[in-house]
Amino acid sequence: MGPEWQAVLLAGGAGASLFPLNHTGNPLALLPIANQPLITYALRSLEQADILDVLLVCSGEATAAKITSWAKNKYIGKLRLKTRSVPEDSESGDALRMVAEDITAQSFVVMSIDLITDVRLESLLAVHFLRNASATALLSHRKVSPASETKLGKAPKDVEYVALDGQMRRLVFFRPSPESRRNIKLPMGTLMRHGRLTIRTDLQDNHVYALDRSVLGVLHAKPSLASIKQDLIPYLVLHQHASTKAAAALRPDSSGTPSANGQPEPGSMAAPGNAERLSPGCDYISMSHTSADVDETAAGTSYCGAFVAAPEQYCARTVSLQSFSEVNREVVNVELAARLGVRAKPNAKHDNFVDESVQIGSKSMVAAGCMVGPGATLGDKCSIKRSVLGPMCKLGSNVKIINCVLMDSVIVHDGCHLQNCIICTGAELQERVSLRDCQVGPGFTVSEGAEHREEVLAKAPQQRRSSDTKS
């Protein structure tokens, strides 16, 4: 595959968007997915790709200290882990710029800690190397069509606008989609070069990038490129066709310096065309130009590649309470769990994961697609469906749990009914509690007979700042 690779794992911070899961300061990287820390999935992907030198970039010294302690005391594997902290609220491009001195390999991969995938990274890296690319992004198919999530007359939400070449190898257009953006401007040079572009919103960026070392030079020359996804990748895609003769137009001191959002300013080699508004809810929109394609092999050009995962491959990021809950339930599918490296031993007869040490009372039922961790106790007539229960959980009698995640040492007394909830470590639900679409913070007690809908039940949060390394 070429020279040895390094990995930069953006480990984030406490994950402010996941409150109350982070109420006690537990880093995002150590939150449980199928009863094992989130970080273990990314590390396994790197181990499979035989990338041994891994830099863990953490937001804030407190997060770095906790992840360093976990790596020292809990991690068992062949990777060489080194932890670096960056200031809280650092965006991903800024964080990469700050740790550049620790990157010595000619090529490296940047990956977010919150991604869980069964895509083999070695395939992505091999494609990047063989194409001699400056950057290669991992794309996957969105689970749901944006059309089903969009009201008539409104642009699709939380999508990337992507155009690939005819072979689906090269990124020729890439724009993340802030909700405030109503119009997408296409560079005229790009449209002239390719003749016809199909802008797609059915692909998602997974924040995994294989990068050439030269990209670090771009980051240092362009301090305004704060985010890898929002700034750096659009910038590289826009300027990948710069020939050797025109390279001076892209230098930081040139009058043609592009702006931070990737749109060229006056004097640059690719002027934007007219604004094209994408049809609301559309997965595809095509635009044509009569000019013939320009030779892609022109000397001095760089290459921004795309690696598109197969539709059946799994890519999911735990960036919200909803996705945290969904991913927990999805990865305990027995077949998928095997591909992702879930450590628990499956019960093939019942298509679930119930540890041998679990005590199950009379007439209790754990359905397929569930996980119950070691040391848990279920009373009589309990029903567990599409849920994950952590180690040492204790359930009384007549407890019903549907579409829930219970972390370690949760106590649920008799007659409780839970649906679409996340119950954090050490929480206690007294008798006959009814919760739907709720989150219960660590160590919180819900009073007997209480009924709650769509609420966060937690102790008053301490003053804190967002500590994610942003995309």
Coordinates of N, CA and C in Angstrom, one line a residue, residues 37 44 269 318 331 340 389 420 436:
P37 N -17.2 1.1 25.3 CA -16.9 2.5 25.0 C -16.9 2.8 23.5
R44 N -10.8 -0.3 16.6 CA -10.8 -1.6 15.9 C -10.7 -1.4 14.4
M269 N -8.8 31.6 -10.3 CA -8.8 31.0 -11.6 C -10.2 30.4 -11.9
T318 N -22.8 9.1 16.2 CA -23.5 9.4 17.4 C -23.4 10.9 17.8
V331 N -26.7 -1.6 16.5 CA -25.4 -2.5 16.4 C -25.6 -3.8 17.2
L340 N -18.9 -5.4 13.3 CA -18.4 -4.2 14.1 C -17.5 -4.6 15.2
L389 N -29.4 -3.0 27.8 CA -29.3 -2.9 29.3 C -27.9 -3.1 29.6
N420 N -38.7 4.5 24.5 CA -37.8 5.5 23.8 C -37.1 6.4 24.8
R436 N -41.8 8.2 28.7 CA -41.8 8.1 27.2 C -41.0 9.2 26.6

